Amino acid sequence: MTEVSVARARRLAERAAQDELDLLLVTGAVDVRWLTGFTGSSGLAVVGSGGVRRFVTDFRYLVQSAEQLGDDWEREIAQELLAHVAQGLHGRVGFDDGDLSVKQHAALADAVGDDVELVPAGGLVGELRAVKDADEVARIRAATRLADRALEEVLERGLAGRTERDVALDLEMTMRRMGAEGVSFPPIVAAGAHGALPHAEPRDVEIPRGTLCVIDWGAQLDGYASDCTRTFGTGGEVDPRDAEVYELVRVAQEQALAAVRAGVGGREVDAVARDLIAAAGHGEHFGHGLGHGVGAEVHEGPRLSQRSDSVLAAGNVVTVEPGVYVPGAVGVRIEDLAVVTDDGTDVLTSLPKRLRTIDG
Ligand code: ZN
Ligand code: ZN
């Protein structure tokens, strides 16, 4: 792991130098973990040209940080991490303006010397994190497999007649029992008209037969997340209008997924699904972006949306998840997780996409 961390620190320092930064201060916990391998809750890192690799944590992590970072980082123990790290900063120092609070920034600005210029530089680590190496892809693939297996097991216990909350809890417990560290986000289980809320919270309400049920879930495993959505029939007849919405979303999802490859813009891929859904008269019912990157966090770069300026690169891991939400009627979302390659995708999700009805 430490070779990986030295290489990442070097690449990050090079990236910072492109923005004419002498040093980059990394404060976000997930960024620090990606960079250094440190899994504790209190730590920050500084990288810079000439092989600067400083890591600061507090006394509680003395032993853990020694084990996880070895000798590749200059390790320092302090009570006030920011005040401590301020000593020894020089020149143009990038900081994560998406992570530091106004209060923390003020404390840092107070503590640095006169020769330091603090420069907002949030997003630099995220840029590198968006391109996964083989080990990261393997972890995301394992998280996805676990999540897929867990869902299959939960579906054997049926949907109709159970409450949304019961199914969501069952899914969470099943993933944990199978070895997940946790969920990558609380599962969404939303039947009928409730499915028309893209971020519906599971209710203590029985799932009826004869409708659709959106399930959006993911597992956290080995520090990496998965994310997938399927929409199921809940038994008996599915209303033909609902089935039509389902088919529209399925085709939009498959066409957008087929458009994903390195070099294509996040906006272009979004447009493939969006144009198709709009042409079917449901443009106003698809109110979110097509997808997002997934890695150590369930929402990270790149973005696939109307406002995205991301260009996809080989090694990105992204979701493709169009949805149609008809208020008061029904919601359908289908989401796959895929690795971007030079000529297409390596789809991690294994579950079928034809409308499937869960009886029982
Ligand atoms: Zn999702
Ligand atoms: Zn998602």
XYZ file of N, CA, C and O in Angstrom, residues 1 14 124 142 158 167 176 233 271 337 348:
44
model
N 0.843 -1.212 0.000
C 0.000 0.000 0.000
C 0.868 1.247 0.000
O 0.503 2.261 -0.584
N 2.504 16.866 -8.628
C 2.644 17.321 -10.021
C 1.405 18.086 -10.469
O 1.499 19.123 -11.119
N -8.759 18.952 -6.505
C -7.566 18.371 -7.154
C -7.434 16.883 -6.834
O -7.151 16.067 -7.713
N -16.238 -6.064 -6.224
C -16.605 -6.955 -5.111
C -17.792 -6.383 -4.331
O -18.701 -7.118 -3.936
N -39.806 -11.951 -1.037
C -40.952 -11.240 -1.606
C -40.940 -9.747 -1.343
O -40.129 -9.231 -0.566
N -38.282 -4.123 3.963
C -37.426 -4.569 2.852
C -36.078 -3.842 2.900
O -35.013 -4.445 2.723
N -24.780 -6.569 5.346
C -23.828 -6.616 6.468
C -23.479 -8.058 6.819
O -22.326 -8.375 7.085
N -41.786 -5.276 -10.743
C -43.226 -5.447 -10.587
C -43.455 -6.135 -9.257
O -42.651 -6.955 -8.824
N -27.345 13.453 -22.593
C -28.297 13.858 -23.634
C -28.896 12.650 -24.351
O -30.051 12.705 -24.803
N -23.712 0.268 -12.714
C -22.391 0.806 -12.394
C -21.412 0.202 -13.394
O -21.441 -1.009 -13.634
N -20.384 -3.507 -14.161
C -20.155 -4.255 -12.924
C -21.439 -4.907 -12.410
O -21.408 -5.988 -11.845
